[in-house]
Amino acid sequence: MSESQDKIRYQAVIASPLPNKPCLGLRLQAGKLTSIEFLGPSCTPLVPEEEGAARAVSWLQHYFLHDSTAERIPFQLQGTPFQKRVWQELLRIPYGQVMCYGELAKILGSSARAVAGACRANPIPILIPCHRVVAANGPGGYMGETGGEALAIKQWLLHHEGYVG
C-alpha cells in the first residue's frame, strides 16, 4: 500500500515489535478508535494529525513498553449485540491473565464456538484483548487462525504481558 493510500485509509500507521514486525493501521471515527489492522512490515508510518489518533498511538506505545496503566482510549465498536457483549467481557480480563473460551461462554450463557467467533470479529485487537482468551488445552487461535503468524502474535502478546501458561 502506498503512503497516499495509507493517508486515505488510516488516521495513523505505526511500526510494532510484534513477530515479523507488522505495522498497525488505526482508523478512527469522530475521534474514537474503530479498528486496528495488522499491515505488512513494509508500510510507511503515518504520524497522526488528530488528537484521537495521537492518543491511540500513545496507548499502543505505552502497551508495547509494558505499561499497563495507560489510560483507556475512547473507541466505537461496530458489531452484533452478542459480539459487543463478548468484547465488553474481554475488557474485564486483567493484563497478564487469561480466560478459557468455555469459561467466557458460561458467563455469557453461550457456546465456546460463538465466543471464538466474536473474538475473531474483534475490530480492535490488543486494546480489546481477545488474545487473553485461550483454549482449555493450549493457546487456541487468533484472528481466525490456529497457527502461523497470527498465533505467533497471540503468543507474543501473552508473553509480553507476563503470562506463562
PDB file of C-alpha atoms in Angstrom, residues 19 21 30 34 96 110 134:
ATOM      1  CA  PRO A  19       6.589 -11.073  15.234  1.00  0.00           C
ATOM      2  CA  LYS A  21       7.226  -6.524  12.612  1.00  0.00           C
ATOM      3  CA  ALA A  30     -15.317  11.187  15.401  1.00  0.00           C
ATOM      4  CA  THR A  34     -12.834   1.934  15.360  1.00  0.00           C
ATOM      5  CA  GLY A  96      -1.293 -10.790  32.103  1.00  0.00           C
ATOM      6  CA  SER A 110     -23.362 -19.116  25.150  1.00  0.00           C
ATOM      7  CA  VAL A 134      -7.342 -19.371  25.287  1.00  0.00           C
TER       8      VAL A 134
END
